[in-house]
Amino acid sequence: MTDEPRAFAGDARGGLPHEARAHHTGEAHHHHTHALNSRHPGHHHLLQVEGLSVAFEGYEPGAPFLKARRAFVPVLHDVSIGVHEGEMLAVVGASGAGKSLLAEAIMGVATQGERIEGRIWFDGEAQDEAGLCRLRSTEIAFIPQSVSCLDPLMRVGEQVRGMPRGKGRARREDAARRRERQRELFARYRLGEEVERLYPHELSGGMARRVLLCCALVDEPRLIIADEPTPGLDLALAHAALHDLRSFADGGGAVMLITHDIELALAVADRVAVFHDGTVVEETSVASFASPELLRHPFSRELWHALPEHDFAVTSNTVR
Amino acid sequence: MLVVVVSFVVFLLVDLSPVDPVQANVGQAASLSMSDAKRAQLEAYWGVGEPLLERYGRWLWGLLHGDLGTSLRFDEPVAQVIAERAGASFALLSIAWVGSGLLGFVLGVVAGMAHRRWPDRLIRGWCFAMTSIPSFWLALIALMVFAVALGWFPIGFATPVGVAQADVTWADVAHHLALPAICLTLVGVAPVALHTREKVIEFEAGEVADFCRLRGEGPWQRFWRHGLRNVALPAITLQCASVGEIFGGAVLVEEVFSYPGLGQAAVTAGLGSDVCLLAGIAVVTSLLVFGGNFAADVLYGVVDPRMRSARGAARASKEGPLASLVDRPEDYDVPNASTGEVGRGGTV
């Protein structure tokens, strides 16, 4: 992340930053509109990202091969996004548009040669990289795309429990708590006791989704970021996976669903952030997708037209 | 099969080699001044002129009856020579094998975790140096520095010179063993260290490590929980398969240190056309190498659950599909109304 911690004061755009101001439900503010169940406890968002840019160190694009100098090539620029408690925000965009990078930046994971700038607040508090690292293990959980992210040589139960924290006695107590929590989650998500003893390669597609969800829930997070949770699943399994995420949001948690599937997003999410050309062009409620007039950005309107129940009209530069 | 091929190649090579066994074993001066009758007698003793296949067939027939033949050079049964030498070699080889495995693994892990930082550069540089240096040269340098110049270690042999076998203490044996063992260990470190380093880097760059990172596990926590078990398996396999290399190094190092082990016996046998002894040693070492590779295979099957269940699945596929791999519809009690109909076509 950036070197300087993200501070409350000194917003480049003048005045107080968004998070420092109290605001109310239903108010159309800060380039996004709300859904009915978006809540602002303490008058702030659970997660607020402002002006986030991610650049990779690489060679100047477009320069002749031998003359290209090292430069930072921007991948994401000026991304602003907010997630409320009790809602599901779908980040929709084409594959390769940098949606997964957004998730990594929010979780404070930077790969080598990456430069991240911007401000991130969690629960009304500005976060720097260290802060995000702390949140990553406790308040924000990530659900990866596939079961191949699990250690192939470790039994599923132990992986769901995760690493106990603390030292000595506190560590043992945490381990016991995790075991109990894992059993409870397995029971809730229809995973038999024998699943604990399986290895990841022995899981079916649907079981794998639920195991990954349990991994996220074991730390009792307040925000879940799910990266493409449905590819490779048939319709019934996709339903089930999303239903589980929906129920987490309905229980007061926040979900950021990263997907390339606009129909899926419209079916389960409360709000949609449309991702295009490395930035969020529009953040709006699902209801706005009822008709193209409610959508502000041309790319969002193109998305609307591309839906199967509409005219399938693909205008000039829709698909990238 | 392996034994037959290996021993035949040994016989063939000795037969093709230009070494005259009589001259090699009695010395040049004696060989020149020898009477023709004496010479004919010795040639008969060494089997000169006897057809290759006949000699080989006789040896193989003996082998089938548990007789490895007689070492002409040592004038003892081959089995006895090997047994005597193997004791000394075994200590040297096992120390070098275990030592280089452990040290190499640790260095590889450190280098991999510190990818592109100074410990990595240091360890990698050292490994490249060790791979390029011939083991006998390293042994010579070690001998010159630590035995001759500094006098910390004896300059050769497995026991002190001029001391009766009964008076030799364990400390003496260890003292004589130390320098050759260290040399062999250092030479053996490079492959396993570089291989482990590669595997650690691969693991750290992979999805599994990414997910661990996102779950808040620090680098070393991640390593102990996940990295170790993923990296150790290939390292163990490599080390099991490298028994042959360690033995190859031992041949040269033993020669330099005049250490009376199997390696030195092999050199003596080779130079003296002692074909029975050479074939015997070749058979024993090829069995050792085979054993190492076989152990690696077995270990993989036992340790890696994916291999285990692949075998299990192969067995079970005759009985029907695995119950655990099938999604049961009753797992999903999802009311469609709550999520609505989810379309699967409209991708951006």
XYZ file of C-alpha atoms in Angstrom:
668
model
C 0.000 0.000 0.000
C 1.037 3.624 0.110
C 3.705 4.771 2.478
C 1.578 7.347 4.265
C -1.286 6.060 6.335
C -4.672 6.991 5.051
C -5.662 9.972 7.127
C -9.027 11.493 7.793
C -7.933 15.033 7.182
C -6.502 16.537 4.063
C -8.822 15.210 1.438
C -7.462 16.318 -1.887
C -10.913 17.266 -3.085
C -11.363 19.743 -0.273
C -13.563 19.569 2.795
C -13.968 16.528 4.975
C -13.644 13.104 3.423
C -16.773 11.137 2.956
C -16.325 8.924 5.958
C -15.909 11.742 8.410
C -19.339 13.121 7.609
C -22.457 11.663 9.071
C -24.992 10.744 6.445
C -28.286 9.037 6.330
C -29.939 6.110 4.715
C -31.743 6.881 1.528
C -29.644 9.897 0.779
C -28.094 9.757 -2.643
C -24.558 10.705 -1.780
C -21.060 10.325 -2.989
C -21.761 8.927 -6.418
C -23.812 6.026 -5.271
C -27.383 5.273 -4.461
C -28.610 2.935 -1.799
C -30.652 -0.190 -1.718
C -33.497 -0.616 0.743
C -31.490 -2.717 3.165
C -28.264 -0.707 3.063
C -27.698 0.343 6.642
C -25.392 2.943 8.102
C -24.827 2.104 11.737
C -22.861 4.976 13.250
C -23.610 6.905 10.065
C -20.821 5.383 8.082
C -20.191 2.550 5.694
C -18.670 -0.710 6.800
C -16.150 -0.464 3.984
C -15.397 2.659 2.048
C -12.728 2.832 -0.629
C -11.835 6.133 -2.197
C -9.544 6.989 -5.053
C -7.855 3.598 -5.074
C -5.249 3.126 -7.782
C -3.127 0.087 -8.429
C -0.171 0.232 -10.768
C 2.329 -2.423 -11.717
C 5.925 -1.779 -12.388
C 6.557 -2.681 -15.970
C 7.778 -1.243 -19.204
C 6.217 1.760 -20.854
C 3.278 0.583 -22.891
C 3.399 1.423 -26.556
C 7.082 2.279 -26.593
C 9.361 0.458 -29.038
C 10.704 -2.743 -27.528
C 14.265 -1.641 -26.879
C 13.472 1.932 -25.939
C 10.779 1.134 -23.378
C 11.717 2.391 -19.946
C 10.502 1.063 -16.625
C 7.315 2.750 -15.579
C 4.258 2.149 -13.455
C 1.446 0.894 -15.616
C -1.907 1.653 -14.034
C -4.373 -1.215 -13.798
C -6.953 0.300 -11.492
C -7.433 4.024 -11.232
C -9.509 6.132 -8.928
C -11.783 3.335 -7.736
C -14.372 4.379 -5.181
C -16.727 1.872 -3.710
C -18.739 1.457 -0.529
C -20.250 -1.587 1.144
C -22.946 -1.288 3.788
C -23.840 -3.704 6.517
C -26.609 -6.124 5.641
C -26.214 -5.792 1.912
C -24.619 -7.575 -0.964
C -22.706 -5.453 -3.405
C -21.867 -7.067 -6.717
C -18.801 -5.794 -8.519
C -19.533 -6.616 -12.137
C -17.043 -6.347 -14.952
C -15.378 -8.253 -17.741
C -12.822 -10.917 -16.904
C -9.374 -9.436 -16.600
C -10.664 -5.975 -15.756
C -8.799 -6.017 -12.449
C -11.648 -6.969 -10.148
C -9.550 -9.470 -8.256
C -6.835 -6.857 -7.804
C -9.401 -4.673 -6.131
C -10.093 -7.433 -3.632
C -6.390 -7.905 -2.942
C -5.867 -4.184 -2.455
C -8.736 -4.022 0.019
C -7.238 -6.917 1.934
C -3.844 -5.248 2.042
C -2.025 -7.835 -0.004
C 0.440 -6.363 -2.445
C 2.548 -8.392 -4.802
C 6.062 -7.347 -5.683
C 6.383 -4.391 -8.005
C 2.866 -3.202 -7.268
C 2.045 0.334 -6.202
C -1.230 0.980 -4.457
C -2.601 4.412 -3.628
C -5.858 5.567 -2.185
C -7.811 5.668 1.040
C -9.678 2.856 2.709
C -11.933 3.079 5.730
C -13.298 0.158 7.640
C -16.125 0.769 10.065
C -15.382 4.489 9.994
C -11.682 4.177 10.654
C -8.961 5.002 8.179
C -6.695 2.042 7.480
C -3.115 1.716 6.418
C -1.505 -1.502 5.241
C -0.840 -2.774 8.758
C -4.428 -2.034 9.709
C -5.719 -3.934 6.709
C -3.485 -6.867 7.598
C -5.045 -6.978 11.041
C -8.548 -6.756 9.608
C -7.779 -9.400 7.049
C -7.474 -12.068 9.661
C -10.429 -10.987 11.764
C -13.012 -8.706 10.184
C -12.639 -9.211 6.448
C -12.696 -12.705 4.972
C -12.021 -13.760 1.437
C -13.616 -16.611 -0.493
C -11.399 -17.672 -3.377
C -12.545 -18.896 -6.742
C -11.679 -22.519 -6.420
C -10.832 -25.324 -4.087
C -7.324 -25.421 -5.557
C -6.537 -22.654 -3.065
C -6.727 -25.196 -0.278
C -3.626 -27.090 0.780
C -3.893 -30.424 -1.058
C -2.062 -32.220 1.737
C -4.111 -31.041 4.699
C -7.439 -32.389 5.849
C -10.381 -30.097 5.201
C -11.425 -29.795 8.837
C -8.051 -28.492 9.926
C -7.950 -26.013 7.064
C -11.375 -24.646 7.886
C -10.319 -24.193 11.504
C -7.361 -22.182 10.291
C -4.430 -21.055 12.325
C -5.097 -20.491 16.011
C -3.891 -17.115 17.255
C -2.146 -16.019 20.398
C 0.476 -17.851 22.411
C 0.484 -20.616 24.977
C -2.835 -20.982 26.712
C -4.657 -18.396 24.646
C -3.599 -20.319 21.569
C -4.986 -23.588 22.879
C -8.233 -21.895 23.808
C -8.478 -20.331 20.382
C -7.834 -23.722 18.801
C -10.661 -25.227 20.844
C -12.981 -22.369 19.901
C -12.145 -22.874 16.251
C -12.842 -26.572 16.427
C -16.238 -25.931 17.950
C -16.997 -23.206 15.428
C -15.977 -25.462 12.544
C -18.288 -28.273 13.733
C -21.118 -25.789 14.129
C -20.545 -24.385 10.626
C -20.319 -27.837 9.067
C -23.640 -28.743 10.667
C -25.203 -25.504 9.463
C -23.942 -25.889 5.915
C -24.932 -29.516 5.438
C -21.414 -30.917 5.604
C -21.209 -34.295 7.278
C -18.753 -35.025 10.052
C -16.776 -37.290 7.733
C -16.007 -34.276 5.513
C -13.604 -33.029 8.189
C -11.331 -35.969 7.431
C -11.379 -35.581 3.656
C -8.673 -33.955 1.574
C -9.592 -31.120 -0.805
C -9.396 -33.288 -3.913
C -12.050 -35.559 -2.468
C -14.656 -32.789 -2.298
C -17.415 -32.387 -4.854
C -17.999 -28.966 -6.415
C -20.871 -28.074 -4.108
C -19.097 -29.313 -0.995
C -16.020 -27.319 -1.964
C -18.041 -24.093 -2.147
C -19.463 -24.700 1.306
C -16.060 -25.612 2.715
C -14.606 -22.357 1.378
C -17.507 -20.461 2.886
C -16.860 -22.150 6.233
C -13.197 -21.108 5.970
C -14.367 -17.521 5.699
C -16.948 -17.756 8.471
C -14.757 -19.412 11.071
C -13.249 -16.051 11.996
C -16.712 -14.499 12.313
C -15.983 -11.681 9.858
C -18.188 -8.676 9.197
C -17.331 -8.427 5.534
C -16.922 -11.266 3.062
C -15.316 -10.703 -0.299
C -16.215 -13.532 -2.674
C -14.292 -13.792 -5.928
C -16.309 -15.457 -8.712
C -18.018 -18.008 -6.496
C -20.008 -19.788 -9.197
C -17.995 -20.742 -12.300
C -17.871 -24.443 -12.854
C -21.010 -25.033 -10.822
C -24.279 -26.135 -12.328
C -27.366 -24.003 -11.826
C -28.563 -25.692 -8.640
C -25.131 -25.474 -7.019
C -24.714 -21.847 -8.067
C -28.073 -21.132 -6.451
C -27.004 -22.854 -3.284
C -23.667 -21.058 -3.103
C -25.287 -17.662 -3.563
C -28.085 -18.485 -1.186
C -25.504 -19.101 1.521
C -23.857 -15.747 0.862
C -27.246 -14.022 0.770
C -28.146 -15.428 4.154
C -24.886 -14.081 5.567
C -25.826 -10.608 4.341
C -29.378 -10.982 5.627
C -27.896 -11.813 9.002
C -26.274 -8.377 9.137
C -22.952 -9.063 7.444
C -21.705 -7.368 4.326
C -20.829 -9.185 1.121
C -18.814 -7.957 -1.803
C -19.460 -10.331 -4.661
C -16.992 -10.124 -7.500
C -18.386 -11.575 -10.700
C -18.478 -11.248 -14.451
C -22.037 -12.537 -14.548
C -24.431 -9.583 -14.593
C -27.586 -11.694 -14.491
C -26.351 -13.507 -11.434
C -25.474 -10.223 -9.775
C -28.921 -8.799 -10.467
C -30.580 -11.908 -9.080
C -28.939 -11.895 -5.655
C -27.263 -8.556 -4.951
C -28.715 -5.360 -3.542
C -26.456 -3.008 -5.383
C -24.189 -3.281 -8.390
C -20.865 -1.566 -8.970
C -20.121 -1.572 -12.682
C -16.455 -2.069 -13.348
C -15.080 -0.890 -16.655
C -11.614 0.032 -17.901
C -9.991 -0.238 -14.489
C -12.466 1.795 -12.527
C -15.986 1.733 -11.120
C -18.087 3.729 -13.528
C -21.347 3.463 -11.661
C -22.515 2.188 -8.315
C -26.229 1.819 -8.131
C -29.020 -0.266 -6.712
C -30.226 -3.357 -8.531
C -33.562 -1.641 -9.029
C -31.913 0.809 -11.427
C -31.373 -2.044 -13.844
C -35.137 -2.167 -14.364
C -34.801 0.267 -17.218
C -31.861 1.855 -19.004
C -33.036 5.375 -18.218
C -32.149 4.859 -14.561
C -28.542 4.052 -15.439
C -26.168 6.948 -15.761
C -23.129 5.524 -17.460
C -23.201 4.383 -21.101
C -21.370 1.158 -20.236
C -24.043 0.259 -17.675
C -26.678 0.826 -20.319
C -24.817 -1.419 -22.704
C -24.809 -4.074 -20.015
C -28.551 -3.679 -19.668
C -29.037 -4.139 -23.381
C -26.839 -7.207 -23.360
C -29.118 -9.029 -20.945
C -30.898 -11.943 -22.639
C -34.402 -10.778 -21.745
C -33.746 -7.456 -23.447
C -32.762 -6.951 -27.028
C -29.249 -8.478 -26.888
C -28.129 -5.341 -28.637
C -24.394 -5.183 -28.625
C -23.361 -1.683 -29.435
C -19.998 -0.558 -30.673
C -17.587 -1.339 -27.847
C -19.469 -3.470 -25.373
C -17.515 -6.645 -25.142
C -13.882 -6.433 -24.339
C 17.285 -58.022 -14.573
C 18.971 -54.888 -13.257
C 21.694 -57.001 -11.688
C 22.272 -58.961 -14.879
C 22.582 -55.836 -17.023
C 24.813 -53.976 -14.586
C 27.165 -56.897 -14.043
C 27.356 -57.661 -17.756
C 28.316 -54.078 -18.514
C 31.039 -54.315 -15.870
C 32.423 -57.498 -17.410
C 32.251 -55.992 -20.874
C 34.036 -52.812 -19.827
C 36.794 -54.653 -18.018
C 37.223 -56.912 -21.017
C 37.473 -53.938 -23.346
C 39.830 -51.980 -21.113
C 43.468 -51.943 -22.242
C 44.751 -52.714 -18.730
C 46.882 -55.832 -18.643
C 45.885 -57.452 -15.356
C 49.193 -59.197 -14.839
C 51.227 -56.063 -15.340
C 48.840 -53.965 -13.276
C 49.044 -56.299 -10.323
C 52.673 -57.353 -10.154
C 54.176 -54.065 -11.229
C 55.938 -53.052 -14.427
C 59.448 -54.073 -13.454
C 58.438 -57.510 -12.241
C 56.245 -58.018 -15.271
C 59.163 -57.384 -17.640
C 61.607 -59.684 -15.849
C 59.130 -62.501 -15.382
C 59.684 -65.888 -16.975
C 57.191 -66.973 -19.614
C 56.003 -69.933 -17.523
C 55.311 -67.669 -14.538
C 53.555 -65.243 -16.814
C 51.335 -67.967 -18.265
C 50.465 -69.104 -14.761
C 49.478 -65.609 -13.678
C 47.526 -65.050 -16.883
C 45.570 -68.173 -16.149
C 44.977 -66.898 -12.583
C 43.589 -63.578 -13.888
C 41.626 -65.296 -16.626
C 43.352 -63.583 -19.537
C 42.323 -65.082 -22.864
C 39.223 -66.769 -21.528
C 36.203 -65.678 -23.591
C 34.086 -62.928 -22.048
C 30.805 -64.807 -22.160
C 32.285 -67.899 -20.587
C 33.699 -65.942 -17.665
C 30.487 -64.004 -17.273
C 28.361 -67.121 -17.420
C 30.453 -68.748 -14.730
C 30.178 -65.679 -12.496
C 26.428 -65.404 -13.013
C 25.978 -69.101 -12.246
C 27.903 -68.576 -9.019
C 25.779 -65.550 -8.190
C 22.621 -67.612 -8.511
C 24.056 -69.912 -5.864
C 24.894 -66.998 -3.589
C 28.557 -66.940 -4.483
C 29.918 -63.580 -5.591
C 33.234 -65.119 -6.593
C 36.703 -64.501 -5.269
C 38.491 -61.214 -5.357
C 41.743 -61.924 -7.130
C 43.316 -58.754 -5.860
C 42.557 -59.256 -2.176
C 42.578 -63.047 -2.445
C 39.394 -63.236 -0.392
C 35.775 -64.010 -1.247
C 34.152 -60.902 -2.742
C 31.314 -61.031 -0.227
C 33.828 -60.795 2.602
C 35.701 -57.858 1.056
C 32.467 -55.993 0.471
C 31.214 -56.699 3.981
C 34.437 -55.352 5.522
C 34.518 -52.262 3.354
C 30.793 -51.600 3.542
C 30.977 -51.090 7.296
C 33.355 -48.159 6.933
C 31.571 -46.833 3.874
C 28.159 -47.175 5.418
C 29.000 -44.757 8.234
C 30.475 -42.271 5.781
C 27.659 -42.581 3.273
C 24.820 -42.399 5.750
C 26.273 -39.374 7.529
C 26.819 -37.624 4.216
C 23.380 -38.631 2.941
C 21.414 -37.561 6.004
C 23.606 -34.520 6.571
C 23.402 -33.220 3.031
C 19.671 -33.897 2.967
C 18.935 -31.977 6.153
C 21.381 -29.156 5.546
C 20.317 -28.846 1.922
C 16.650 -28.763 2.853
C 17.127 -26.094 5.509
C 19.269 -23.960 3.213
C 16.771 -24.397 0.404
C 13.903 -23.297 2.611
C 15.792 -20.250 3.881
C 16.771 -19.268 0.342
C 13.259 -19.805 -0.961
C 11.630 -17.788 1.811
C 14.138 -14.978 1.311
C 13.666 -15.049 -2.439
C 15.896 -12.457 -4.147
C 17.179 -11.084 -0.850
C 20.727 -11.538 0.406
C 20.376 -14.951 2.120
C 18.991 -16.292 -1.141
C 21.855 -14.869 -3.192
C 24.398 -16.187 -0.728
C 23.012 -19.704 -0.574
C 22.425 -19.895 -4.303
C 25.945 -18.704 -5.043
C 27.352 -21.251 -2.663
C 25.288 -24.036 -4.213
C 26.444 -23.142 -7.706
C 30.030 -23.139 -6.491
C 29.531 -26.552 -4.866
C 28.009 -28.011 -8.017
C 30.892 -26.785 -10.138
C 33.652 -27.950 -7.802
C 34.669 -31.586 -8.296
C 34.382 -33.499 -5.049
C 37.964 -34.786 -5.134
C 39.267 -31.244 -5.502
C 37.270 -30.076 -2.508
C 38.578 -33.079 -0.588
C 42.162 -32.215 -1.530
C 41.749 -28.599 -0.433
C 40.126 -29.667 2.823
C 42.939 -32.095 3.404
C 45.568 -29.444 2.745
C 43.949 -26.825 4.947
C 42.506 -28.764 7.862
C 44.712 -31.830 8.028
C 48.096 -30.639 6.792
C 48.232 -26.921 7.580
C 46.052 -26.735 10.666
C 46.474 -30.320 11.807
C 42.918 -30.571 13.145
C 42.175 -33.850 11.424
C 44.234 -36.911 10.459
C 45.354 -36.970 6.852
C 43.823 -40.303 6.006
C 42.666 -43.833 6.842
C 39.775 -44.875 9.013
C 41.803 -45.548 12.148
C 45.106 -44.242 13.570
C 48.215 -45.732 11.989
C 50.205 -48.104 14.167
C 47.469 -48.788 16.691
C 46.102 -52.284 17.184
C 42.517 -52.776 16.019
C 41.404 -53.538 19.578
C 42.807 -50.248 20.941
C 40.944 -48.030 18.458
C 38.338 -45.914 20.243
C 35.069 -44.496 18.901
C 36.589 -41.041 19.183
C 39.397 -42.140 16.836
C 36.908 -43.475 14.344
C 34.815 -40.306 14.498
C 37.907 -38.151 14.159
C 38.982 -39.984 11.027
C 35.479 -39.963 9.650
C 34.850 -36.247 10.171
C 36.691 -34.632 7.283
C 35.597 -37.015 4.509
C 32.034 -36.908 5.846
C 32.035 -33.106 5.854
C 33.406 -32.978 2.323
C 30.821 -35.411 1.019
C 28.022 -33.590 2.841
C 28.986 -30.226 1.408
C 29.139 -31.614 -2.103
C 25.751 -33.296 -1.722
C 23.996 -30.193 -0.391
C 23.635 -28.291 -3.658
C 21.039 -30.359 -5.564
C 18.589 -30.714 -2.704
C 19.019 -27.077 -1.638
C 18.418 -25.698 -5.130
C 15.511 -28.033 -5.701
C 13.905 -27.152 -2.363
C 14.424 -23.453 -3.007
C 12.607 -23.792 -6.318
C 9.732 -25.635 -4.674
C 9.420 -23.077 -1.878
C 9.295 -20.220 -4.377
C 6.725 -22.116 -6.409
C 4.617 -22.737 -3.317
C 4.854 -19.115 -2.176
C 3.737 -17.895 -5.605
C 0.864 -20.357 -5.787
C -2.819 -20.086 -4.977
C -2.516 -21.982 -1.729
C -0.065 -19.459 -0.295
C -2.170 -16.572 -1.622
C -5.190 -17.883 0.213
C -3.166 -18.397 3.407
C -1.965 -14.815 3.121
C -5.527 -13.624 2.732
C -6.468 -15.574 5.829
C -3.863 -13.694 7.798
C -1.077 -16.230 8.093
C 2.426 -14.785 8.265
C 5.244 -16.165 6.102
C 6.693 -18.601 8.654
C 3.326 -19.590 10.047
C 2.337 -20.356 6.505
C 5.487 -22.360 6.030
C 5.036 -24.521 9.110
C 1.356 -25.154 8.472
C 1.407 -25.701 4.732
C 4.723 -25.112 3.022
C 6.716 -27.746 4.886
C 4.519 -30.681 3.982
C 4.221 -29.550 0.378
C 7.947 -29.015 -0.060
C 9.308 -31.894 2.009
C 7.889 -34.608 -0.200
C 9.759 -33.692 -3.384
C 12.907 -33.076 -1.343
C 12.725 -36.544 0.210
C 12.137 -38.073 -3.192
C 15.135 -36.302 -4.622
C 17.331 -37.302 -1.723
C 16.282 -40.933 -1.987
C 17.083 -40.876 -5.669
C 20.460 -39.265 -5.088
C 21.976 -42.215 -3.226
C 23.915 -42.991 -6.374
C 25.404 -39.516 -6.577
C 26.544 -39.628 -2.981
C 28.160 -42.981 -3.678
C 29.843 -41.594 -6.767
C 31.251 -38.769 -4.671
C 32.358 -41.270 -2.044
C 34.497 -43.154 -4.563
C 36.603 -40.069 -5.179
C 36.617 -38.734 -1.640
C 37.607 -42.102 -0.177
C 40.442 -42.291 -2.645
C 41.734 -38.866 -1.604
C 41.500 -39.658 2.101
C 42.816 -43.234 1.664
C 39.640 -44.188 3.460
C 39.205 -47.963 3.214
C 35.614 -48.032 2.042
C 33.710 -49.531 -0.838
C 34.572 -46.605 -3.066
C 38.266 -47.165 -2.673
C 37.817 -50.891 -3.195
C 35.972 -50.113 -6.427
C 38.872 -47.984 -7.664
C 41.396 -50.681 -6.743
C 39.305 -53.349 -8.395
C 38.853 -51.287 -11.534
C 42.530 -50.477 -11.927
C 43.562 -54.027 -11.167
C 41.026 -55.688 -13.494
C 39.589 -57.510 -10.501
C 36.387 -58.119 -12.386
C 34.621 -60.225 -9.769
C 35.089 -57.619 -7.053
C 34.134 -54.797 -9.367
C 31.006 -56.592 -10.486
C 30.159 -57.402 -6.881
C 30.467 -53.765 -5.839
C 28.489 -52.645 -8.876
C 25.717 -55.070 -8.000
C 25.613 -53.959 -4.366
C 25.536 -50.255 -5.237
C 22.973 -50.684 -7.977
C 20.766 -52.472 -5.474
C 21.344 -49.576 -3.077
C 20.348 -47.012 -5.704
C 17.384 -49.104 -6.716
C 16.401 -49.339 -3.058
C 16.570 -45.555 -2.736
C 14.356 -44.950 -5.734
C 11.948 -47.640 -4.684
C 11.734 -46.144 -1.181
C 10.937 -42.748 -2.732
C 8.093 -44.248 -4.745
C 6.654 -46.090 -1.794
C 6.971 -43.024 0.422
C 5.092 -40.877 -2.078
C 2.240 -43.312 -2.156
C 2.058 -43.473 1.615
C 2.362 -39.753 2.326
C 0.464 -38.018 -0.473
C -3.301 -38.433 -0.016
C -3.877 -37.743 -3.709
C -1.819 -40.773 -4.689
C -3.496 -42.840 -2.014
C -7.004 -42.062 -3.109
C -6.087 -42.441 -6.768
C -5.276 -46.031 -5.944
C -8.375 -46.303 -3.791
C -10.492 -44.889 -6.589
C -9.014 -47.329 -9.067
C -10.052 -50.109 -6.758
C -13.455 -48.633 -6.012
C -14.284 -47.878 -9.639
C -14.935 -51.550 -10.109
C -17.561 -51.399 -7.394
C -19.252 -48.188 -8.497
C -18.793 -44.444 -8.134
C -17.445 -43.047 -4.903
C -20.277 -41.865 -2.711
C -18.318 -38.926 -1.363
C -17.678 -37.469 -4.807
C -21.324 -37.229 -5.777
C -23.442 -34.217 -4.929
C -26.652 -35.364 -3.403
C -29.720 -33.288 -4.257
C -30.947 -33.364 -0.653
C -27.932 -31.229 0.309
C -29.559 -28.254 -1.311
C -32.781 -27.257 0.341
C -32.730 -23.894 -1.354
C -36.031 -22.289 -2.110
C -35.820 -20.838 -5.595
C -38.142 -18.004 -4.669
C -35.664 -16.371 -2.329
C -32.924 -15.946 -4.875
C -35.071 -15.789 -7.955
C -34.197 -17.523 -11.138
C -30.489 -17.185 -11.630
C -29.602 -16.965 -15.275
C -26.266 -18.331 -16.329
C -25.849 -16.871 -19.780
C -25.460 -13.136 -19.565
C -21.795 -12.644 -19.082
C -20.241 -9.294 -19.622
